[in-house]
Coordinates of C-alpha atoms in Angstrom, one line a residue:
X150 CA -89.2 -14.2 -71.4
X151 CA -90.3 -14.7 -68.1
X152 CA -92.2 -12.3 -66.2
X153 CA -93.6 -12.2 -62.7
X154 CA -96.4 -11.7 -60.7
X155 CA -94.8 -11.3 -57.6
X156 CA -97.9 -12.2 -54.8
X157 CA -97.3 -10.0 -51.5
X158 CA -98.5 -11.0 -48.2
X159 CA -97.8 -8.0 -45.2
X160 CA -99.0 -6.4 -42.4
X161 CA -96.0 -3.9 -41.3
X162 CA -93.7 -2.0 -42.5
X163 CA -95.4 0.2 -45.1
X164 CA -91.8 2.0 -46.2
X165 CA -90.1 -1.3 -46.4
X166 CA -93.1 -2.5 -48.7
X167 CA -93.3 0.4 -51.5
X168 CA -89.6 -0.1 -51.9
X169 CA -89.9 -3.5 -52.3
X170 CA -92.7 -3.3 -54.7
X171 CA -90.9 -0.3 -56.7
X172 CA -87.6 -2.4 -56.6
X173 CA -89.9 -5.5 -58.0
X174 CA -91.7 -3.7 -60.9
X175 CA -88.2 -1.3 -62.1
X176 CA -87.5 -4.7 -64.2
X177 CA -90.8 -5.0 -65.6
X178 CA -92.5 -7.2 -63.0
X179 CA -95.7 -7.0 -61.2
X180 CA -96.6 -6.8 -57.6
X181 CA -99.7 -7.9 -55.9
X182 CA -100.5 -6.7 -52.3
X183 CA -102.5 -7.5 -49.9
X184 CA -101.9 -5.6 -46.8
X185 CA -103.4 -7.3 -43.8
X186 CA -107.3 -5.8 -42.3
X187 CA -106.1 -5.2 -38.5
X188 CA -102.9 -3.3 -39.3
X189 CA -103.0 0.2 -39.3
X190 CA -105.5 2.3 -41.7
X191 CA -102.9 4.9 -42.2
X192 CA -100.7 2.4 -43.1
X193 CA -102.5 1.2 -45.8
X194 CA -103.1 4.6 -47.1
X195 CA -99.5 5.6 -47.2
X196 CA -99.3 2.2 -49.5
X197 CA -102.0 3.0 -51.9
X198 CA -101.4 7.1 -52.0
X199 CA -97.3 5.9 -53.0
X200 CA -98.2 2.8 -55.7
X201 CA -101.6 3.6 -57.0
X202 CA -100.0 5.3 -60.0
X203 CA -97.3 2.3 -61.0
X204 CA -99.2 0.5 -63.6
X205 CA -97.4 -2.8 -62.4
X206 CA -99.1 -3.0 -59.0
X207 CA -102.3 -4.1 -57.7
X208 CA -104.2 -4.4 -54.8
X209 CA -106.0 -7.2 -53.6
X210 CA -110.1 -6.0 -53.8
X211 CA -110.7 -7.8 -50.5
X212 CA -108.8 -7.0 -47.8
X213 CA -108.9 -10.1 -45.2
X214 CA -108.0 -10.1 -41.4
X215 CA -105.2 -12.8 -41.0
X216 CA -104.2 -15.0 -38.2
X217 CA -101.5 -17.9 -38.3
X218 CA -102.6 -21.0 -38.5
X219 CA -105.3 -19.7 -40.3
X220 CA -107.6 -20.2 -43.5
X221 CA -107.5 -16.4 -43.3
X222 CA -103.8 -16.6 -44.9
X223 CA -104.6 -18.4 -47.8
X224 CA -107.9 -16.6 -48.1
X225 CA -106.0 -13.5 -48.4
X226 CA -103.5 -15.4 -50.9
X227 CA -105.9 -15.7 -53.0
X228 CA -107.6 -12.4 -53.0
X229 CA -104.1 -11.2 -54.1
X230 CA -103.8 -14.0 -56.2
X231 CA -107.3 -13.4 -58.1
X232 CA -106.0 -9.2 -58.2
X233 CA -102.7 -10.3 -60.4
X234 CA -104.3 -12.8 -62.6
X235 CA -107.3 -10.6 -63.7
X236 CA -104.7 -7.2 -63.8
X237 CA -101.6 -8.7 -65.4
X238 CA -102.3 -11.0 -68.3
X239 CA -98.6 -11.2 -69.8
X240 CA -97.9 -12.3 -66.3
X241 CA -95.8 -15.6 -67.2
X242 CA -95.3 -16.9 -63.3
X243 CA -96.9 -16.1 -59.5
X244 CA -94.3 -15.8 -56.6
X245 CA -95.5 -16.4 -53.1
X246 CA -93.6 -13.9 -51.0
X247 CA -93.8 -11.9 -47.7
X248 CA -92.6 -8.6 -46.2
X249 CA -90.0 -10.1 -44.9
X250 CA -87.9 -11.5 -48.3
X251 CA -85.5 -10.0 -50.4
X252 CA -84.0 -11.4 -53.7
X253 CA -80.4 -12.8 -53.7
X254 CA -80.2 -13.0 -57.2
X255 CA -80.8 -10.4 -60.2
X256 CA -84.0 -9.8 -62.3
X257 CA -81.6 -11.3 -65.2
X258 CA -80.8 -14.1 -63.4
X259 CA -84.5 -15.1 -62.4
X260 CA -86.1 -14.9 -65.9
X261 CA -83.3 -16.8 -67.0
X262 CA -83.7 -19.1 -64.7
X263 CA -87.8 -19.5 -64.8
X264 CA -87.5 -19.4 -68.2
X265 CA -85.3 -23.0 -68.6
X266 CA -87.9 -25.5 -67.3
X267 CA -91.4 -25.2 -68.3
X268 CA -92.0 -26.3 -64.6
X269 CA -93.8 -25.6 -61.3
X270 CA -92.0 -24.7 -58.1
X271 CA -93.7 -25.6 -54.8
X272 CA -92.7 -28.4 -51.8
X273 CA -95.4 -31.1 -52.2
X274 CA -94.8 -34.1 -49.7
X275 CA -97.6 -36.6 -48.9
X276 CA -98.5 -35.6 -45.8
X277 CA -98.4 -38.5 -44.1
X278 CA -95.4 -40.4 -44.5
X279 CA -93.2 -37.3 -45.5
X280 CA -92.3 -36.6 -41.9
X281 CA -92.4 -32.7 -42.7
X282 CA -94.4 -32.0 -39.6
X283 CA -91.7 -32.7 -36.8
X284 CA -93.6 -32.0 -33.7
X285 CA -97.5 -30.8 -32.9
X286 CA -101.2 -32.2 -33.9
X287 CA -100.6 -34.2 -37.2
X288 CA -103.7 -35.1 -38.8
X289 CA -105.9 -34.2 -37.0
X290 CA -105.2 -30.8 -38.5
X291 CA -107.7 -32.5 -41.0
X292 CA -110.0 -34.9 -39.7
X293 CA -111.2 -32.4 -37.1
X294 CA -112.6 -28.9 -37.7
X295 CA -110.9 -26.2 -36.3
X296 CA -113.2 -22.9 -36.2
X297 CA -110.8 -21.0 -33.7
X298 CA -107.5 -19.6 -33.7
X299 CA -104.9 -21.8 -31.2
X300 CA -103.0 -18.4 -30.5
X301 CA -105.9 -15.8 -30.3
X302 CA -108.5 -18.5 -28.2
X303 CA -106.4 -21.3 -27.5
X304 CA -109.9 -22.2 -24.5
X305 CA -112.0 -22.2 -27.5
X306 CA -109.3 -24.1 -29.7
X307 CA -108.6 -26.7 -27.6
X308 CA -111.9 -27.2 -26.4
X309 CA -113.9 -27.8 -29.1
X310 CA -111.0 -30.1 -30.9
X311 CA -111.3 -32.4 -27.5
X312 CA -115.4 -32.2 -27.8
X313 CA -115.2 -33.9 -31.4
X314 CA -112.3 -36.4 -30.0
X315 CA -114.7 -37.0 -27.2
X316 CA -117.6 -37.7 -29.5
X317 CA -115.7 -39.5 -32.4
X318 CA -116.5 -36.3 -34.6
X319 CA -114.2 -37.1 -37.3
X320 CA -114.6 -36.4 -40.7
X321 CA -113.3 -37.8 -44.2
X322 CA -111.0 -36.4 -46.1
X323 CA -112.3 -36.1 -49.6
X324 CA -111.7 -39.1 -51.4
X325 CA -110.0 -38.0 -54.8
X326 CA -107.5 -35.8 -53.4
X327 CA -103.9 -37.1 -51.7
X328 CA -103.1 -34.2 -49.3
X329 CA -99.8 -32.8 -49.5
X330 CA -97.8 -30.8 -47.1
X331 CA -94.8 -27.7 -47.6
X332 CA -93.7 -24.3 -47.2
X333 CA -96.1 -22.0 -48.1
X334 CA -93.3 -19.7 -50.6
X335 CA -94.0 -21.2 -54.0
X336 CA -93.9 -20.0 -57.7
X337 CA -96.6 -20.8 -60.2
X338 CA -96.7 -20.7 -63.8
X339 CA -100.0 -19.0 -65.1
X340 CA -101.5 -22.1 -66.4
X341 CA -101.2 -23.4 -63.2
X342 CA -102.9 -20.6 -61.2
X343 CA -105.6 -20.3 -63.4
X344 CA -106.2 -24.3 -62.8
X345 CA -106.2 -23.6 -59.6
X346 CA -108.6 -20.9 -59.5
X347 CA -111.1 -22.7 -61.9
X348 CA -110.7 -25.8 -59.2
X349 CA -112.0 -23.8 -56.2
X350 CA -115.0 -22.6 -58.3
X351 CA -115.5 -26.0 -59.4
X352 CA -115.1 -27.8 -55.9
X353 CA -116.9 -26.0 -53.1
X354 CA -116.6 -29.1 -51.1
X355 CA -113.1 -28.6 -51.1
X356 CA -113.2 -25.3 -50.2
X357 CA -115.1 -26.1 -47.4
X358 CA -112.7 -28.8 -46.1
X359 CA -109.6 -26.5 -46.0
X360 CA -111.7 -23.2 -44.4
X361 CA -112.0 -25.1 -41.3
X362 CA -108.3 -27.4 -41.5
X363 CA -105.2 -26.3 -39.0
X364 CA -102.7 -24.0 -40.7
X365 CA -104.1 -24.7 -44.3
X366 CA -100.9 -22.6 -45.9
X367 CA -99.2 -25.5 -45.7
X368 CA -101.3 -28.3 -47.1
X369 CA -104.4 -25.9 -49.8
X370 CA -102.0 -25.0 -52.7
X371 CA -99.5 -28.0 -52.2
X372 CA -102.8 -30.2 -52.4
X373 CA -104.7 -28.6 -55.4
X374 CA -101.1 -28.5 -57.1
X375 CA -100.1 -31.7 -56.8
X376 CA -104.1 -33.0 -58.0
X377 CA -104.1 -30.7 -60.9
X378 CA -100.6 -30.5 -62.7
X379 CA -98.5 -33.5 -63.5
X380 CA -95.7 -35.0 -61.7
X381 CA -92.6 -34.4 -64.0
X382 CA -93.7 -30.2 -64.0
X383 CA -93.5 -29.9 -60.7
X384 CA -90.2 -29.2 -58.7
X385 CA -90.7 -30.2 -54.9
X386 CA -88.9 -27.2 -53.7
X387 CA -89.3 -23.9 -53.2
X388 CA -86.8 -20.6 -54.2
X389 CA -87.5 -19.1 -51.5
X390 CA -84.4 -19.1 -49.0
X391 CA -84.7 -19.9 -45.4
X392 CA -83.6 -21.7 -42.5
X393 CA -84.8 -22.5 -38.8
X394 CA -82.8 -22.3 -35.7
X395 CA -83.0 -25.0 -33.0
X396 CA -86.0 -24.0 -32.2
X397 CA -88.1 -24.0 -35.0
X398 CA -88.0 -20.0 -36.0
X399 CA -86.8 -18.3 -38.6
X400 CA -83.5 -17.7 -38.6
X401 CA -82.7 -14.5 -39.5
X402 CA -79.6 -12.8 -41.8
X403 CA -77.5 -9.7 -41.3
X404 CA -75.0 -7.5 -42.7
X405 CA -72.6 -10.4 -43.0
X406 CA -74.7 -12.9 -45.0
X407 CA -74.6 -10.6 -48.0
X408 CA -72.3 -13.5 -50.1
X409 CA -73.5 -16.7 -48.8
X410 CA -77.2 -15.4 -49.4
X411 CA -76.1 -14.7 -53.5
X412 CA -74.0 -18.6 -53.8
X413 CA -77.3 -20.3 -52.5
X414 CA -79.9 -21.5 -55.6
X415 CA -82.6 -19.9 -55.0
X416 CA -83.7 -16.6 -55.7
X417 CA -85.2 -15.0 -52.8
X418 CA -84.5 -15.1 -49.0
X419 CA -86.3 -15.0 -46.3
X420 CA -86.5 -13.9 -43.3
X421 CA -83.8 -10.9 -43.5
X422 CA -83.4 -8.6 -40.0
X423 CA -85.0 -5.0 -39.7
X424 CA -81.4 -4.4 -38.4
X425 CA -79.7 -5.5 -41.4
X426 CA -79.9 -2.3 -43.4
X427 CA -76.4 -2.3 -45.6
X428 CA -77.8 -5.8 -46.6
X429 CA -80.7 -4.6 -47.2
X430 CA -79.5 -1.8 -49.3
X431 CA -76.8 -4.2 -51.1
X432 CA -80.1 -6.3 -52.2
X433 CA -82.3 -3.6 -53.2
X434 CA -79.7 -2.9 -55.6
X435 CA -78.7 -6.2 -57.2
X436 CA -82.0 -6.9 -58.2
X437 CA -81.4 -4.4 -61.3
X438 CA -77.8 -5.0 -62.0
X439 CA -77.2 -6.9 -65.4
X440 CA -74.4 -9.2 -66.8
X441 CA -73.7 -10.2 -62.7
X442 CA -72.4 -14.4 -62.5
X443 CA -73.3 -16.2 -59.3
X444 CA -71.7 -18.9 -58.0
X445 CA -73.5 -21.5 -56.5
X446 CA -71.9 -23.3 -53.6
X447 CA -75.3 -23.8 -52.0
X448 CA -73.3 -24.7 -48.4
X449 CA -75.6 -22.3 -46.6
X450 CA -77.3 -24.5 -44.0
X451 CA -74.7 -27.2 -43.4
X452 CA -73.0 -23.6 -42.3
X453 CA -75.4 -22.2 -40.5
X454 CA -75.5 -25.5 -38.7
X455 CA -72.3 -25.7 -38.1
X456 CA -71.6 -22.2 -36.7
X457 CA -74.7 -22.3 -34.6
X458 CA -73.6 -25.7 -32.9
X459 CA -70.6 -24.1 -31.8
X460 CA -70.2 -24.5 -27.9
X461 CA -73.1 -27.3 -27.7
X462 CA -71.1 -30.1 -27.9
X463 CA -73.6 -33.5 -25.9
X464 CA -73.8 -36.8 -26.5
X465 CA -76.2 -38.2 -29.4
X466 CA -76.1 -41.7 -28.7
X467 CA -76.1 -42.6 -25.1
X468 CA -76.3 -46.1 -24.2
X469 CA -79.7 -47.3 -23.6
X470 CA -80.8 -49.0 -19.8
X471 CA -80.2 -52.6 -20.8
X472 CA -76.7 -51.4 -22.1
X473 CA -75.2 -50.1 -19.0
X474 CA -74.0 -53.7 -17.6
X475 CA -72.8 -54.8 -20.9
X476 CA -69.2 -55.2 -21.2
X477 CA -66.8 -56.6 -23.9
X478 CA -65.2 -58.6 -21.7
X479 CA -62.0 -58.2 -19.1
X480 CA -60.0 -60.1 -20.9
X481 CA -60.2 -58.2 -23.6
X482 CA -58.3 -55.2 -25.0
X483 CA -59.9 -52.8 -27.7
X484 CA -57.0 -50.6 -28.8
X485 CA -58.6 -47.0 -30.4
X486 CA -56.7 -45.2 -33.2
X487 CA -58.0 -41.5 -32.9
X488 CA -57.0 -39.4 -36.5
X489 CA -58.8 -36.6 -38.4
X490 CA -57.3 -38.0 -41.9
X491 CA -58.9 -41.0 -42.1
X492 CA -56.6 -42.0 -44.3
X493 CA -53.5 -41.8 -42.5
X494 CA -55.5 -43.9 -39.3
X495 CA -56.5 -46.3 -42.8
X496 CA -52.6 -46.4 -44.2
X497 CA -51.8 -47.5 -40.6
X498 CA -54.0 -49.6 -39.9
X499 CA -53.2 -51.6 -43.4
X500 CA -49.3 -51.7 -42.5
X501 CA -50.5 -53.2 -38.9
X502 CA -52.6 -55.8 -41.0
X503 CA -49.3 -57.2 -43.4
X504 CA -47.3 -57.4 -39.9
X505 CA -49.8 -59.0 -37.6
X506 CA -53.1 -61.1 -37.0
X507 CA -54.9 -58.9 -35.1
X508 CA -58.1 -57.8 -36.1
X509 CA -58.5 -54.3 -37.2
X510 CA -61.1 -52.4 -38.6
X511 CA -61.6 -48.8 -39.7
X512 CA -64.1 -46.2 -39.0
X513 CA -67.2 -48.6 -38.8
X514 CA -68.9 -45.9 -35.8
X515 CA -68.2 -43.2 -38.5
X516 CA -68.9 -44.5 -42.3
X517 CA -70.4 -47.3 -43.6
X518 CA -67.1 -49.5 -44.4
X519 CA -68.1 -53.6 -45.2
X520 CA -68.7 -55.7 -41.7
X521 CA -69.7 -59.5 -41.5
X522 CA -73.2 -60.3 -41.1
X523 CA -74.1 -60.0 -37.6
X524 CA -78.1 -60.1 -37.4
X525 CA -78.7 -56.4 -39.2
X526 CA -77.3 -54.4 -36.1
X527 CA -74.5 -53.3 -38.9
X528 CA -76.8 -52.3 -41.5
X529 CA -76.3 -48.7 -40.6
X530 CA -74.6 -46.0 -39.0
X531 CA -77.7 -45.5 -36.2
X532 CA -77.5 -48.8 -35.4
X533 CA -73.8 -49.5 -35.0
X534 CA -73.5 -46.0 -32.6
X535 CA -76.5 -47.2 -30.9
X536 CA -75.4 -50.7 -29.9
X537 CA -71.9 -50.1 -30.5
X538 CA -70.8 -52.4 -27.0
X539 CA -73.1 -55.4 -28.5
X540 CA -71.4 -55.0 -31.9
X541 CA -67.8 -55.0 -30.7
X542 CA -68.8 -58.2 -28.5
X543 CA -70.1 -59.7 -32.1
X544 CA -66.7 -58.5 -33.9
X545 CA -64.4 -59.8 -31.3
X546 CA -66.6 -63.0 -31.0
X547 CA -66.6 -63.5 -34.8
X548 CA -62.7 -63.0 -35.2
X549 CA -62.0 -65.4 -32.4
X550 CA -60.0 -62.6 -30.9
X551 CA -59.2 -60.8 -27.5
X552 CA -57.3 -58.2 -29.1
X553 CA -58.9 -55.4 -31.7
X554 CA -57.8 -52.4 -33.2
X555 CA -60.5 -49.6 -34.1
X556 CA -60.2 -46.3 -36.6
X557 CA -62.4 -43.5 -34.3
X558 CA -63.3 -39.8 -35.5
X559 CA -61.9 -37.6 -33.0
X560 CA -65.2 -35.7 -32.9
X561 CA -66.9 -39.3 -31.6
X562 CA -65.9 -38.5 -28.0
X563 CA -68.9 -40.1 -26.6
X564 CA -67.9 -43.1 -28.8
X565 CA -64.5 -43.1 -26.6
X566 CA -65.5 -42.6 -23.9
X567 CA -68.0 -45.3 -24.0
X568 CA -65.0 -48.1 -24.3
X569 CA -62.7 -46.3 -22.1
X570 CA -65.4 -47.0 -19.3
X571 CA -65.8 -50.5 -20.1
X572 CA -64.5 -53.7 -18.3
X573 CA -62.3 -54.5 -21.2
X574 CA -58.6 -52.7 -21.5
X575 CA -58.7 -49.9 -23.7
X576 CA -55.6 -48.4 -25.6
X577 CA -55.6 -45.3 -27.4
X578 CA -53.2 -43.8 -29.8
X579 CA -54.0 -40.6 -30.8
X580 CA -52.5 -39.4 -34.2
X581 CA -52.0 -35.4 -34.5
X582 CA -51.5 -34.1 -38.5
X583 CA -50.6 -31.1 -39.8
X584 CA -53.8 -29.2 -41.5
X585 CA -53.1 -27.2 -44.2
X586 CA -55.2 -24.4 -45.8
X587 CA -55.7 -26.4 -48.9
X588 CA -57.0 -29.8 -46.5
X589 CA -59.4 -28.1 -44.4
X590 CA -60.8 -26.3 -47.9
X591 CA -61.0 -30.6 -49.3
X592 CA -63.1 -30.9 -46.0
X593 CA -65.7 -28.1 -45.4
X594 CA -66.5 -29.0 -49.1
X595 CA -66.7 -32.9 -48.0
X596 CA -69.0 -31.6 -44.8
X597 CA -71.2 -29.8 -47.0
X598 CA -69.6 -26.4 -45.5
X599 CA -68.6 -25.3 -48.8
X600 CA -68.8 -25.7 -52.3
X601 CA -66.2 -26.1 -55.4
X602 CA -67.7 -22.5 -56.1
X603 CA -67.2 -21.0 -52.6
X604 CA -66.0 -17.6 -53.1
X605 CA -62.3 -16.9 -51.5
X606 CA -63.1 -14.8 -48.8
X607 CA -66.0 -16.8 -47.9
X608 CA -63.5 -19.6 -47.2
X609 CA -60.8 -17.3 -45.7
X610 CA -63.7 -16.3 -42.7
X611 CA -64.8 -20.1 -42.1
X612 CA -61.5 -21.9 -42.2
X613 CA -60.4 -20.5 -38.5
X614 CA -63.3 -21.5 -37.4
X615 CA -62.3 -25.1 -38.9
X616 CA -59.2 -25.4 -37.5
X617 CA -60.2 -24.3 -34.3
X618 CA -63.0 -26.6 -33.9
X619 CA -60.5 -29.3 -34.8
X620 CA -58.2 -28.4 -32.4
X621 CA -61.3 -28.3 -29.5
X622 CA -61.8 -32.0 -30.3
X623 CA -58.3 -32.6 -30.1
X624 CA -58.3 -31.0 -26.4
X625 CA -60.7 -32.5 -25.2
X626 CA -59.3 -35.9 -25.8
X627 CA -56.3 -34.8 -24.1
X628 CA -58.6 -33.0 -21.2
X629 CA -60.1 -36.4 -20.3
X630 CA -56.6 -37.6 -19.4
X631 CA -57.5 -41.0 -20.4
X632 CA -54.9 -44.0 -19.2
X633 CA -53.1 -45.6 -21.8
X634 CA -53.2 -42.7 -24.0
X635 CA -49.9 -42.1 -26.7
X636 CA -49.3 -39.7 -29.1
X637 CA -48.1 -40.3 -32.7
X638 CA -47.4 -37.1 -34.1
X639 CA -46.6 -35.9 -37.7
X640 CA -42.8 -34.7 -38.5
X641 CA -42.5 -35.8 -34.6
X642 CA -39.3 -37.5 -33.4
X643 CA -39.0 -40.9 -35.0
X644 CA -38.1 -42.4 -31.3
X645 CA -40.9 -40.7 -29.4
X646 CA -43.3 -41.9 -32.5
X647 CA -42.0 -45.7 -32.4
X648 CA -42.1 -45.1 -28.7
X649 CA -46.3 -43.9 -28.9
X650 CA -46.7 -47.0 -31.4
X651 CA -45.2 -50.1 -29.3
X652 CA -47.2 -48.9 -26.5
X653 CA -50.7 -48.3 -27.3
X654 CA -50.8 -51.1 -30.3
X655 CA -48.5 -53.6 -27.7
X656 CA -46.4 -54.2 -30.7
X657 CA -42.7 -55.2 -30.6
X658 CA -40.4 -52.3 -30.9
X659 CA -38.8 -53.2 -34.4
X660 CA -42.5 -53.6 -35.9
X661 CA -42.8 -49.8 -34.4
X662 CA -39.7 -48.7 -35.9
X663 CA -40.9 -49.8 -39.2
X664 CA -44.2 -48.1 -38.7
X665 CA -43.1 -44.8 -37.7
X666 CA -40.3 -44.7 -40.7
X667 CA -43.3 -45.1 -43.2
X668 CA -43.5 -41.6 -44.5
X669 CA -46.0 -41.6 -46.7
X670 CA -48.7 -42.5 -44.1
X671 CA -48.8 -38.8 -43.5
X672 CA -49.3 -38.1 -47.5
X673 CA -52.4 -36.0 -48.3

């Protein structure tokens, strides 16, 4: 069975830590520390005076003086590292963790789970065409040698980085290794850590590269991994939890994350809030607990994403310069069918289709439904939003037609408001369905909200927020008080709906009749 040699990087929070470590090792487990060189002394004493007598922790023998960005962190990962490898031989696996993590699964559950793939866990993407590093100096946090810290002496940093630019004092990386890049939370098997440790002894040259490379916890062990073990034992991932916020922090969890922490697949979460003590306290004890299922959902960031962008509603694609005088054409008219249920706006559409010639298409701005060959602007999604004007001008020009009917998402406002301002005419029929519990469950779990194991009152907290945010994109159609705007509603009056549907398709009235008397249009 598996067993773990849990690896523990801190600096604070000295109360927080011998719990963690006491809560780590009750199962049989091991816990390495090392406690950072500038936090406090009496700190560090109330660590060692608490755990020097549990035979399933050590201390790191050299204690190092971190900074971020740092070679100091992985120097100090290894000094922990080295402590747990020579003190716990039947140590099966090595768990990168910080102060700041708690496990969202039980002991049980881990070992269980280590224990079915003979594998490595750690994010390894080639660092230069993974597009991991999003914003910031890219590589040369490699070619260049960076002695000083950017936060501490950002003077010194930045001017010794622009003196080798300057000179052209750029350096190779060595030849036999492809340099890797991921979060720094991993877990190891002991094979692999004693590779690794037997490679750095072996390979001063490399050590010497990544002592003076910009934050080297992302790229050293991801590296040296990915050199040393074989492709089909490793598992580009880590089990470590955690998600950023806008602005590239940590986002952290409270009281309230308690069951969408324990339905994500992983087994540890980081970073959870100093506030957050009943979740705390809910963790400490599930790590013990036997016989406990989980189910996985695994909906936890499309959530978080989706709560968070709440109230910033902008426009993603707005038309580029050399777009603003293009125009499909006065004497056209591009007639919008806005609907939630794709299906129904689909069903309608395909009745339209048997009773007339003109042209019309479902959500192309939205999915990627077939289109004619138009040059590649079709070929996906980014490029159909982004020239959307010059593809309608293709569509209308390839079905030799001045009249078009389009399926739009009512959340593509920006999309509709786009052709509303255009020279052409534009209709819009709006169709308003009824949303039951059971739909909106079918739709977070089509969004990536939820999962077919989302527990119940999970789902009973997020589907308000559902319906509401449906009903916001619905008002703010209406708010825009477009012209030629009709509504088609469901289980409305059949003369108002017939009404709605000879005016904004400019259909006779008897083809509208037989439109709105289709019931199963509506049909989920």
């Amino acid at each position: 069975m598996a067993r773990i040699a849990f690896i523990l990087l801190t600096h604070k929070d000295p109360e927080g830590i011998i719990a963690q470590a006491e809560r780590l090792t009750a199962t049989g487990d091991y816990v390495a520390i090392h406690f950072d060189a500038r936090a406090k002394p009496a700190h560090y004493a109330m660590l060692r005076e608490a755990l020097d007598d549990n035979p399933n922790v050590t201390f790191a023998k050299k204690r190092i003086k971190c900074g971020w960005g740092a070679w100091s962190l992985v120097a100090a990962t290894l000094e922990a590292v080295k402590a747990a490898e020579e003190e716990f031989p039947r140590a099966t696996h090595f768990y990168m963790l910080s102060g700041d993590c708690m496990q969202i699964k039980s002991a049980e559950y881990a070992h269980r789970f280590l224990d079915a793939e003979d594998v490595d866990y750690i994010e390894s993407f080639d660092f230069h065409s993974s597009g991991w590093i999003k914003t910031g100096m890219k590589e040369d946090r490699l070619i260049y040698r960076h002695w000083f810290n950017e936060r501490t002496q950002p003077k010194r940093f930045y001017f010794t980085y622009e003196v080798q630019k300057r000179f052209n004092l750029a350096r190779e990386v060595p030849s036999d290794l492809q340099m890797m890049i991921g979060s720094q939370w991993w877990c190891l098997r002991r094979r692999t850590i004693e590779w690794v440790l037997d490679f750095i002894k072996d390979r001063p040259d490399v050590m010497r590269f990544f002592r003076t490379t910009w934050i080297p916890d992302e790229t050293f062990f991801q590296t040296i991994v990915r050199h040393l073990v074989p492709e089909n034992e490793i598992r580009t991932r880590t089990l470590t939890f955690l998600m950023f916020t806008d602005y590239g922090m940590p986002a952290n969890f409270y009281n309230d994350h308690y069951d969408l922490l324990l339905s994500q697949d992983y087994l540890f979460a980081r970073k959870i809030s100093p506030e957050a003590t009943e979740l705390k306290a809910r963790l400490g004890a599930l790590w013990q607990e036997e016989g406990k299922d989980f189910a996985i959902s695994n909906e936890g960031r499309e959530l978080h994403r989706f709560l968070t962008a709440r109230g910033r509603i902008g426009r993603r694609f707005a038309p580029r310069f050399w777009e603003a005088e293009a125009t499909l054409g006065r004497e056209r008219t591009l007639i919008l069918v806005i609907c939630k249920k794709w299906h129904v706006a689909k069903r309608l559409l395909a009745e339209l289709r048997k009773r007339s010639h003109v042209p019309a298409l479902d959500y192309v701005f939205n999915e990627m439904g077939p289109l004619p060959d138009l040059g590649g602007i079709e070929t996906s999604q980014e490029k159909r939003n982004r020239h959307r004007r010059a593809l309608m001008r293709m569509l209308f020009d390839y079905h030799k037609a001045d009249r078009m009917v389009l399926c739009v998402d009512p959340a593509s406002l920006p999309v509709i408001k786009d052709f509303v301002s255009d020279r052409c005419q534009t209709r819009l029929l709006e169709i308003e369905c009824h949303f039951s519990d059971d739909y909106l469950t079918g739709h977070a779990q089509r969004v990536g909200l939820a999962g077919e194991n989302t527990p119940p009152h999970v789902l009973e907290k997020i589907l308000p927020t559902i319906r509401a945010d449906l009903a916001h994109e619905s008002e703010q159609i209406r708010d825009a008080e477009f012209e030629n705007y009709a509504l088609l509603r469901e289980g409305g009056d059949l003369e108002d709906n017939a009404r709605a549907l000879a005016h904004a398709l400019d259909i006779p009235s008897d083809m509208a009749q037989e439109l709105a008397e289709l019931d199963y249009i509506f049909r989920d």
